[in-house]
Amino acid sequence: IYQATMKNTPYYAVCGNHDYHPNGCATPDVMDQENPLPGGGKMGGGNTTYYFDYGNARFVALNSNLSITYNRANPSSSAAQVAWAYNILKNSSQPWKIVYWHHNGWSAGSHTSNSSIIDNLVTLCEDAGANVCFWGHSHAYERFGTEKGTAFYNIGNGGKKNATSCASGTG
């Protein structure tokens, strides 16, 4: 349903649960076939971890299939892609910092809230100064109140034709 739009609109994908392979994303995958990723998608130590700057925004993509362990007391001892993302965000002078990955944090949609994502990636985003975070997986649109300066959105209805939407909040 997005063929006409995607033909002329840039997009950058992340590895989802259907793309999972123990070494990252299955190869060849949609990331390789449809859209060359910055740094080959391997900047953060795994498949589909990359960042790019566009205008006054820094975009950081993570692979939530890989280890996402975040050590708040010592971010450099976190999982490879998480430590990398923390540094990429903290050292950016861009006024907008946007992070995205596949698996949902909070959700009242088709997948329940995921405490591992909340405890690790959500906390990483708050600590590293991200302004906005997006995830999918749960097939719904949900927006959540700003937590410590970071706004969170579930945009998991993108693959469904005539998807219904819901909105919920944490604050």
Coordinates of N, CA, C and O in Angstrom, one line a residue:
I1 N 0.8 -1.2 0.0 CA 0.0 0.0 0.0 C 0.8 1.3 0.0 O 0.3 2.3 -0.3
Y2 N 2.1 1.1 0.3 CA 3.0 2.3 0.3 C 3.9 2.4 -0.9 O 4.8 3.3 -0.9
Q3 N 3.7 1.6 -1.9 CA 4.5 1.6 -3.1 C 4.7 3.0 -3.7 O 5.9 3.4 -4.0
A4 N 3.7 3.7 -3.9 CA 3.8 5.0 -4.5 C 4.6 6.0 -3.6 O 5.4 6.8 -4.1
T5 N 4.3 6.0 -2.4 CA 4.9 6.9 -1.4 C 6.4 6.6 -1.3 O 7.3 7.5 -1.3
M6 N 6.7 5.3 -1.1 CA 8.1 4.9 -0.8 C 9.0 5.1 -2.0 O 10.2 5.1 -1.9
K7 N 8.4 5.1 -3.2 CA 9.2 5.3 -4.4 C 9.9 6.6 -4.4 O 11.0 6.7 -4.9
N8 N 9.4 7.6 -3.8 CA 10.0 9.0 -3.8 C 10.3 9.5 -2.4 O 10.6 10.7 -2.2
T9 N 10.2 8.7 -1.4 CA 10.5 9.1 0.0 C 11.6 8.3 0.6 O 11.5 7.1 0.6
P10 N 12.6 9.0 1.2 CA 13.7 8.2 1.8 C 13.2 7.5 3.1 O 12.3 8.1 3.8
Y11 N 13.7 6.4 3.4 CA 13.3 5.7 4.6 C 14.5 4.9 5.1 O 15.3 4.5 4.3
Y12 N 14.6 4.7 6.4 CA 15.7 3.9 6.9 C 15.1 2.9 7.9 O 14.4 3.2 8.8
A13 N 15.4 1.6 7.6 CA 14.7 0.5 8.3 C 15.6 0.0 9.5 O 16.8 0.4 9.6
V14 N 15.0 -0.7 10.4 CA 15.6 -1.4 11.5 C 15.2 -2.9 11.4 O 14.2 -3.2 10.8
C15 N 16.0 -3.7 12.0 CA 15.7 -5.2 12.1 C 14.6 -5.4 13.0 O 14.6 -5.0 14.1
G16 N 13.6 -6.2 12.5 CA 12.4 -6.5 13.3 C 12.4 -8.0 13.7 O 13.4 -8.7 13.4
N17 N 11.4 -8.4 14.5 CA 11.4 -9.8 15.0 C 11.3 -10.8 13.8 O 11.8 -11.9 13.9
H18 N 10.7 -10.5 12.7 CA 10.6 -11.4 11.6 C 11.9 -11.5 10.8 O 12.0 -12.3 9.9
D19 N 12.8 -10.5 11.0 CA 14.1 -10.5 10.3 C 15.2 -11.1 11.2 O 16.3 -11.2 10.8
Y20 N 14.8 -11.6 12.3 CA 15.8 -12.0 13.3 C 16.7 -13.2 12.8 O 16.2 -14.1 12.2
H21 N 17.9 -13.1 13.1 CA 18.9 -14.1 13.0 C 19.9 -14.0 14.1 O 20.2 -12.8 14.5
P22 N 20.5 -15.0 14.6 CA 21.4 -14.9 15.8 C 22.5 -13.9 15.6 O 23.0 -13.3 16.5
N23 N 23.0 -13.6 14.4 CA 24.0 -12.7 14.1 C 23.5 -11.3 13.7 O 24.2 -10.5 13.2
G24 N 22.2 -11.0 13.9 CA 21.7 -9.7 13.6 C 20.4 -9.9 12.8 O 19.5 -10.6 13.2
C25 N 20.4 -9.5 11.5 CA 19.3 -9.7 10.6 C 19.7 -10.8 9.6 O 20.8 -10.9 9.3
A26 N 18.6 -11.5 9.1 CA 18.9 -12.5 8.1 C 19.5 -11.8 6.9 O 19.2 -10.7 6.6
T27 N 20.3 -12.5 6.2 CA 20.9 -12.0 5.0 C 20.6 -12.9 3.8 O 20.7 -14.1 3.9
P28 N 20.2 -12.3 2.6 CA 20.0 -10.9 2.4 C 18.6 -10.5 3.1 O 17.7 -11.3 3.2
D29 N 18.5 -9.3 3.5 CA 17.3 -8.8 4.1 C 16.9 -7.5 3.5 O 17.5 -7.0 2.6
V30 N 15.7 -7.0 3.9 CA 15.2 -5.8 3.4 C 16.1 -4.6 3.5 O 16.2 -3.8 2.7
M31 N 16.9 -4.6 4.6 CA 17.8 -3.5 4.8 C 18.9 -3.5 3.7 O 19.3 -2.4 3.3
D32 N 19.4 -4.6 3.3 CA 20.4 -4.7 2.2 C 19.8 -4.5 0.9 O 20.3 -3.8 0.0
Q33 N 18.6 -5.0 0.6 CA 18.0 -5.0 -0.7 C 17.3 -3.7 -1.0 O 17.4 -3.2 -2.2
E34 N 16.7 -3.0 -0.1 CA 15.9 -1.8 -0.4 C 16.6 -0.5 -0.1 O 16.2 0.5 -0.7
N35 N 17.5 -0.5 0.8 CA 18.0 0.8 1.2 C 19.4 0.7 1.8 O 19.5 0.2 2.9
P36 N 20.4 1.2 1.1 CA 21.7 1.1 1.7 C 21.8 2.0 3.0 O 21.4 3.1 3.0
L37 N 22.2 1.3 4.1 CA 22.2 2.0 5.4 C 23.5 2.7 5.6 O 24.6 2.3 5.2
P38 N 23.5 3.9 6.3 CA 24.8 4.5 6.7 C 25.7 3.6 7.4 O 25.3 2.8 8.3
G39 N 27.0 3.6 7.0 CA 28.0 2.7 7.6 C 27.7 1.3 7.4 O 28.2 0.4 8.1
G40 N 26.9 0.9 6.4 CA 26.6 -0.5 6.1 C 25.6 -1.0 7.2 O 25.4 -2.2 7.3
G41 N 25.1 -0.2 8.1 CA 24.2 -0.6 9.1 C 24.9 -1.3 10.3 O 24.3 -2.0 11.1
K42 N 26.3 -1.1 10.4 CA 27.0 -1.8 11.4 C 27.9 -0.9 12.2 O 29.0 -1.3 12.7
M43 N 27.4 0.3 12.4 CA 28.2 1.2 13.2 C 28.3 0.9 14.7 O 29.3 1.2 15.3
G44 N 27.2 0.3 15.2 CA 27.2 0.1 16.7 C 27.5 -1.3 17.1 O 27.1 -1.7 18.2
G45 N 28.2 -2.0 16.2 CA 28.6 -3.4 16.6 C 27.6 -4.5 16.3 O 27.7 -5.6 16.8
G46 N 26.6 -4.2 15.4 CA 25.7 -5.2 15.0 C 25.0 -4.8 13.8 O 25.1 -3.7 13.3
N47 N 24.2 -5.7 13.2 CA 23.4 -5.4 12.0 C 22.4 -4.4 12.3 O 21.7 -4.5 13.3
T48 N 22.2 -3.5 11.4 CA 21.2 -2.4 11.5 C 21.3 -1.5 12.7 O 20.4 -1.1 13.3
T49 N 22.5 -1.2 13.1 CA 22.8 -0.1 14.0 C 23.6 0.9 13.3 O 24.7 0.7 12.8
Y50 N 23.0 2.1 13.2 CA 23.6 3.2 12.5 C 23.1 4.5 12.9 O 22.1 4.6 13.7
Y51 N 23.7 5.6 12.5 CA 23.2 6.9 12.7 C 23.5 7.8 11.5 O 24.3 7.5 10.7
F52 N 22.7 8.9 11.4 CA 23.0 9.9 10.4 C 22.4 11.2 10.9 O 21.5 11.2 11.7
D53 N 23.0 12.2 10.4 CA 22.5 13.6 10.6 C 21.7 14.1 9.4 O 22.2 13.9 8.3
Y54 N 20.6 14.7 9.7 CA 19.8 15.3 8.6 C 19.3 16.6 9.1 O 18.6 16.7 10.1
G55 N 19.7 17.7 8.5 CA 19.3 19.0 9.0 C 19.9 19.2 10.4 O 21.1 19.0 10.6
N56 N 19.0 19.6 11.3 CA 19.5 19.8 12.7 C 19.1 18.6 13.6 O 18.9 18.8 14.8
A57 N 19.0 17.4 13.0 CA 18.6 16.2 13.8 C 19.6 15.1 13.6 O 20.1 14.9 12.5
R58 N 19.8 14.4 14.7 CA 20.6 13.2 14.6 C 19.7 12.0 14.8 O 18.9 12.0 15.8
F59 N 19.7 11.1 13.9 CA 18.9 9.9 14.0 C 19.8 8.7 14.3 O 20.8 8.5 13.7
V60 N 19.3 7.9 15.3 CA 20.1 6.7 15.7 C 19.2 5.5 15.7 O 18.1 5.5 16.3
A61 N 19.6 4.5 14.9 CA 18.8 3.2 14.8 C 19.5 2.1 15.5 O 20.7 1.9 15.5
L62 N 18.7 1.4 16.3 CA 19.2 0.3 17.1 C 18.5 -1.0 16.7 O 17.4 -1.0 16.2
N63 N 19.2 -2.2 16.9 CA 18.6 -3.5 16.7 C 18.2 -4.1 18.0 O 19.0 -4.6 18.7
S64 N 16.9 -4.1 18.2 CA 16.4 -4.6 19.5 C 16.3 -6.1 19.6 O 15.9 -6.7 20.6
N65 N 16.8 -6.8 18.5 CA 17.0 -8.3 18.6 C 18.3 -8.6 19.3 O 18.4 -9.7 19.7
L66 N 19.2 -7.7 19.2 CA 20.5 -8.0 19.8 C 20.5 -7.6 21.3 O 19.5 -7.1 21.8
S67 N 21.6 -7.7 22.0 CA 21.7 -7.4 23.4 C 21.4 -5.9 23.6 O 22.0 -5.0 22.9
I68 N 20.6 -5.5 24.5 CA 20.2 -4.1 24.8 C 20.5 -3.7 26.2 O 20.0 -2.7 26.7
T69 N 21.3 -4.5 26.9 CA 21.6 -4.2 28.3 C 22.3 -2.8 28.5 O 23.3 -2.5 27.8
Y70 N 21.7 -2.0 29.3 CA 22.1 -0.7 29.6 C 22.6 -0.6 31.1 O 21.8 -1.0 32.0
N71 N 23.8 -0.2 31.3 CA 24.3 0.0 32.6 C 24.3 1.5 33.0 O 25.2 2.2 32.5
R72 N 23.3 1.9 33.7 CA 23.1 3.3 34.0 C 24.3 3.9 34.7 O 24.7 5.1 34.5
A73 N 24.9 3.2 35.7 CA 26.0 3.6 36.5 C 27.3 3.8 35.7 O 28.1 4.6 35.9
N74 N 27.4 3.0 34.6 CA 28.6 3.0 33.8 C 28.2 2.7 32.3 O 28.4 1.5 31.9
P75 N 27.7 3.6 31.6 CA 27.2 3.4 30.2 C 28.2 2.7 29.3 O 27.8 1.9 28.4
S76 N 29.5 2.9 29.5 CA 30.5 2.3 28.6 C 30.6 0.8 28.8 O 31.1 0.1 28.0
S77 N 30.0 0.3 29.9 CA 30.0 -1.2 30.1 C 28.7 -1.8 29.7 O 28.5 -3.0 30.0
S78 N 27.9 -1.1 29.0 CA 26.6 -1.6 28.5 C 26.9 -2.5 27.2 O 28.0 -2.6 26.8
A79 N 25.9 -3.1 26.7 CA 26.0 -3.9 25.5 C 26.6 -3.0 24.4 O 26.4 -1.8 24.4
A80 N 27.3 -3.6 23.5 CA 28.1 -2.8 22.5 C 27.2 -1.7 21.8 O 27.7 -0.5 21.7
Q81 N 26.1 -2.1 21.2 CA 25.3 -1.1 20.5 C 24.7 0.0 21.4 O 24.5 1.1 21.0
V82 N 24.5 -0.4 22.7 CA 23.9 0.6 23.7 C 25.0 1.6 24.1 O 24.7 2.8 24.1
A83 N 26.2 1.1 24.4 CA 27.3 2.0 24.8 C 27.6 2.9 23.6 O 27.8 4.1 23.8
W84 N 27.6 2.4 22.4 CA 27.8 3.2 21.2 C 26.7 4.3 21.0 O 27.1 5.4 20.8
A85 N 25.5 3.9 21.2 CA 24.4 4.9 21.0 C 24.4 5.9 22.1 O 24.2 7.1 21.8
Y86 N 24.8 5.6 23.3 CA 24.9 6.6 24.4 C 25.9 7.6 24.0 O 25.7 8.8 24.1
N87 N 27.1 7.2 23.5 CA 28.1 8.1 23.1 C 27.7 9.0 21.9 O 28.0 10.2 21.9
I88 N 27.1 8.3 20.9 CA 26.7 9.1 19.7 C 25.7 10.2 20.1 O 25.7 11.3 19.6
L89 N 24.8 9.9 21.0 CA 23.8 10.9 21.5 C 24.4 11.9 22.3 O 24.2 13.1 22.1
K90 N 25.1 11.5 23.3 CA 25.7 12.5 24.3 C 26.7 13.4 23.6 O 26.8 14.6 24.0
N91 N 27.4 13.0 22.6 CA 28.4 13.8 21.9 C 27.9 14.6 20.7 O 28.7 15.2 20.0
S92 N 26.7 14.5 20.5 CA 26.1 15.2 19.3 C 25.8 16.7 19.7 O 25.2 16.9 20.8
S93 N 26.1 17.6 18.8 CA 25.7 19.0 19.0 C 24.4 19.3 18.3 O 23.9 20.4 18.4
Q94 N 23.8 18.3 17.7 CA 22.5 18.5 17.0 C 21.4 18.8 18.1 O 21.4 18.1 19.1
P95 N 20.5 19.8 17.8 CA 19.5 20.1 18.8 C 18.4 19.0 18.9 O 17.8 19.0 19.9
W96 N 18.2 18.2 17.9 CA 17.2 17.2 17.9 C 17.9 15.8 17.8 O 18.7 15.6 17.0
K97 N 17.5 14.9 18.8 CA 18.1 13.6 18.8 C 16.9 12.6 18.8 O 16.1 12.6 19.7
I98 N 16.9 11.8 17.8 CA 15.8 10.8 17.5 C 16.3 9.4 17.5 O 17.3 9.2 16.7
V99 N 15.7 8.5 18.2 CA 16.2 7.1 18.3 C 15.0 6.2 17.9 O 13.9 6.5 18.3
Y100 N 15.3 5.2 17.2 CA 14.3 4.2 16.8 C 14.8 2.8 16.8 O 15.9 2.5 16.5
W101 N 13.8 1.9 17.1 CA 14.1 0.4 17.1 C 12.8 -0.3 16.9 O 11.8 0.4 16.7
H102 N 12.8 -1.6 16.8 CA 11.6 -2.3 16.5 C 10.7 -2.7 17.7 O 9.5 -2.3 17.7
H103 N 11.2 -3.4 18.7 CA 10.3 -3.9 19.8 C 9.8 -2.7 20.6 O 10.5 -1.8 21.0
N104 N 8.5 -2.9 21.1 CA 7.8 -1.9 21.8 C 8.3 -1.8 23.3 O 8.7 -2.8 23.9
G105 N 8.2 -0.6 23.9 CA 8.3 -0.5 25.3 C 6.9 -0.6 25.9 O 6.4 -1.7 26.0
W106 N 6.2 0.5 26.2 CA 4.9 0.4 26.7 C 3.9 0.1 25.5 O 4.2 0.5 24.4
S107 N 2.9 -0.6 25.8 CA 1.8 -0.7 24.7 C 0.6 -1.4 25.3 O 0.6 -2.3 26.2
A108 N -0.5 -0.9 24.8 CA -1.8 -1.5 25.1 C -2.3 -2.2 23.8 O -3.5 -2.6 23.7
G109 N -1.5 -2.3 22.8 CA -1.8 -2.9 21.5 C -1.7 -4.4 21.4 O -1.9 -5.1 22.4
S110 N -1.2 -4.9 20.3 CA -1.2 -6.3 20.1 C -0.1 -7.0 20.9 O -0.1 -8.2 21.0
H111 N 0.9 -6.3 21.4 CA 1.9 -6.8 22.3 C 1.9 -6.0 23.5 O 1.8 -4.8 23.5
T112 N 2.0 -6.7 24.7 CA 2.0 -6.0 25.9 C 3.3 -5.2 26.1 O 4.3 -5.4 25.4
S113 N 3.3 -4.4 27.2 CA 4.5 -3.6 27.5 C 5.7 -4.6 27.7 O 5.5 -5.7 28.2
N114 N 6.9 -4.1 27.3 CA 8.1 -4.9 27.4 C 9.1 -4.3 28.4 O 9.7 -3.3 28.1
S115 N 9.2 -4.9 29.6 CA 10.0 -4.3 30.6 C 11.5 -4.3 30.3 O 12.2 -3.4 30.7
S116 N 12.0 -5.2 29.5 CA 13.4 -5.2 29.1 C 13.7 -3.9 28.2 O 14.7 -3.3 28.4
I117 N 12.8 -3.6 27.3 CA 12.9 -2.4 26.5 C 12.8 -1.1 27.4 O 13.7 -0.2 27.3
I118 N 11.9 -1.1 28.3 CA 11.7 0.0 29.2 C 12.9 0.2 30.1 O 13.4 1.3 30.2
D119 N 13.4 -0.9 30.7 CA 14.5 -0.8 31.6 C 15.8 -0.4 31.0 O 16.7 0.1 31.6
N120 N 15.9 -0.8 29.7 CA 17.2 -0.6 29.0 C 17.2 0.6 28.0 O 17.8 1.6 28.2
L121 N 16.4 0.4 26.9 CA 16.5 1.4 25.8 C 15.7 2.7 26.2 O 16.2 3.8 25.8
V122 N 14.6 2.6 26.9 CA 13.9 3.8 27.3 C 14.8 4.6 28.2 O 15.0 5.8 28.1
T123 N 15.4 3.9 29.2 CA 16.3 4.6 30.2 C 17.5 5.2 29.5 O 17.9 6.3 29.8
L124 N 18.1 4.4 28.5 CA 19.2 4.9 27.7 C 18.8 6.3 27.1 O 19.5 7.3 27.1
C125 N 17.6 6.3 26.4 CA 17.2 7.5 25.7 C 17.0 8.7 26.7 O 17.4 9.8 26.3
E126 N 16.5 8.4 27.8 CA 16.3 9.5 28.8 C 17.6 10.0 29.3 O 17.9 11.2 29.3
D127 N 18.6 9.1 29.6 CA 19.9 9.5 30.1 C 20.7 10.2 29.1 O 21.5 11.1 29.4
A128 N 20.6 9.8 27.8 CA 21.5 10.3 26.8 C 20.9 11.6 26.1 O 21.6 12.1 25.3
G129 N 19.7 12.0 26.5 CA 19.2 13.2 26.0 C 18.5 13.2 24.7 O 18.3 14.2 24.0
A130 N 17.9 12.0 24.4 CA 17.1 11.9 23.2 C 15.8 12.7 23.4 O 15.2 12.8 24.4
N131 N 15.4 13.4 22.3 CA 14.1 14.1 22.3 C 12.9 13.3 22.0 O 11.9 13.5 22.6
V132 N 13.1 12.4 21.0 CA 12.0 11.5 20.6 C 12.5 10.1 20.3 O 13.6 9.9 19.8
C133 N 11.7 9.1 20.7 CA 12.0 7.7 20.4 C 10.7 7.1 19.8 O 9.6 7.3 20.2
F134 N 11.0 6.3 18.7 CA 9.9 5.5 18.0 C 10.2 4.1 18.1 O 11.4 3.6 18.1
W135 N 9.2 3.3 18.2 CA 9.3 1.8 18.1 C 8.0 1.3 17.4 O 7.1 2.1 17.2
G136 N 8.0 0.1 17.0 CA 6.9 -0.6 16.3 C 6.5 -1.8 17.1 O 6.2 -1.8 18.3
H137 N 6.4 -2.9 16.4 CA 6.1 -4.2 16.9 C 4.7 -4.4 17.3 O 4.0 -5.3 16.8
S138 N 4.2 -3.6 18.2 CA 2.8 -3.7 18.7 C 2.0 -3.0 17.6 O 2.2 -1.8 17.4
H139 N 1.0 -3.6 17.0 CA 0.3 -3.1 15.9 C -0.8 -2.1 16.3 O -2.0 -2.4 16.3
A140 N -0.3 -0.9 16.7 CA -1.1 0.2 17.1 C -0.3 1.5 17.0 O 0.9 1.5 16.9
Y141 N -1.0 2.6 17.0 CA -0.4 3.9 17.1 C -0.6 4.3 18.6 O -1.8 4.4 19.0
E142 N 0.4 4.6 19.3 CA 0.2 5.1 20.7 C 1.3 6.2 20.9 O 2.4 6.1 20.4
R143 N 0.9 7.2 21.7 CA 1.8 8.2 22.1 C 1.8 8.3 23.6 O 0.8 8.1 24.2
F144 N 3.0 8.6 24.1 CA 3.1 8.6 25.5 C 3.6 9.9 26.0 O 4.3 10.6 25.3
G145 N 3.3 10.3 27.2 CA 3.8 11.5 27.8 C 5.3 11.6 27.8 O 6.0 10.6 27.8
T146 N 5.8 12.8 27.8 CA 7.2 13.0 27.8 C 7.8 12.6 29.2 O 7.3 13.0 30.2
E147 N 8.8 11.8 29.1 CA 9.4 11.3 30.3 C 10.8 11.9 30.3 O 11.6 11.6 29.4
K148 N 11.2 12.7 31.3 CA 12.5 13.3 31.5 C 13.0 13.9 30.2 O 14.1 13.8 29.8
G149 N 12.1 14.6 29.5 CA 12.4 15.3 28.3 C 12.3 14.5 27.0 O 12.6 15.0 25.9
T150 N 12.0 13.2 27.1 CA 11.9 12.4 25.9 C 10.5 12.0 25.6 O 9.8 11.5 26.5
A151 N 10.1 12.1 24.4 CA 8.7 11.7 24.0 C 8.8 10.3 23.3 O 9.8 10.1 22.5
F152 N 7.9 9.4 23.6 CA 7.9 8.1 23.1 C 6.7 7.8 22.3 O 5.6 8.2 22.7
Y153 N 6.8 7.1 21.1 CA 5.7 6.8 20.2 C 5.8 5.3 19.8 O 6.9 4.9 19.4
N154 N 4.7 4.7 19.8 CA 4.6 3.4 19.1 C 4.0 3.6 17.8 O 2.8 4.1 17.7
I155 N 4.7 3.3 16.7 CA 4.2 3.5 15.4 C 4.0 2.2 14.6 O 4.3 2.1 13.4
G156 N 3.6 1.2 15.3 CA 3.5 -0.2 14.8 C 2.4 -0.5 13.9 O 2.2 -1.6 13.5
N157 N 1.6 0.5 13.5 CA 0.5 0.2 12.6 C 0.9 0.4 11.2 O 0.1 0.3 10.3
G158 N 2.1 0.7 10.9 CA 2.6 1.1 9.5 C 2.4 0.0 8.5 O 2.2 0.3 7.3
G159 N 2.4 -1.3 8.9 CA 2.2 -2.3 7.9 C 0.8 -2.8 7.7 O 0.6 -3.8 7.0
K160 N -0.1 -2.2 8.3 CA -1.5 -2.7 8.2 C -2.4 -1.7 7.4 O -2.4 -0.5 7.7
K161 N -3.0 -2.2 6.4 CA -4.0 -1.4 5.6 C -5.2 -1.2 6.5 O -5.7 -2.0 7.2
N162 N -5.6 0.1 6.5 CA -6.8 0.5 7.3 C -6.7 0.2 8.7 O -7.6 -0.2 9.4
A163 N -5.5 0.4 9.3 CA -5.2 0.1 10.7 C -6.0 1.1 11.6 O -6.2 2.2 11.3
T164 N -6.5 0.5 12.7 CA -7.1 1.4 13.7 C -6.0 2.0 14.6 O -4.9 1.5 14.6
S165 N -6.3 3.0 15.2 CA -5.3 3.6 16.1 C -5.9 3.8 17.5 O -7.1 3.8 17.7
C166 N -5.0 3.9 18.4 CA -5.4 4.2 19.8 C -4.3 5.1 20.4 O -3.2 5.1 19.9
A167 N -4.6 5.8 21.3 CA -3.6 6.7 22.0 C -3.7 6.4 23.5 O -4.8 6.2 24.0
S168 N -2.6 6.3 24.1 CA -2.5 6.2 25.5 C -1.3 6.9 26.1 O -0.5 7.4 25.3
G169 N -1.2 7.1 27.3 CA -0.1 7.8 27.9 C 0.3 7.4 29.2 O -0.4 6.7 29.9
T170 N 1.5 7.7 29.5 CA 2.1 7.4 30.8 C 2.1 8.6 31.7 O 2.5 8.5 32.8
G171 N 1.8 9.7 31.2 CA 1.9 10.9 32.0 C 1.3 12.1 31.4 O 0.8 12.1 30.3

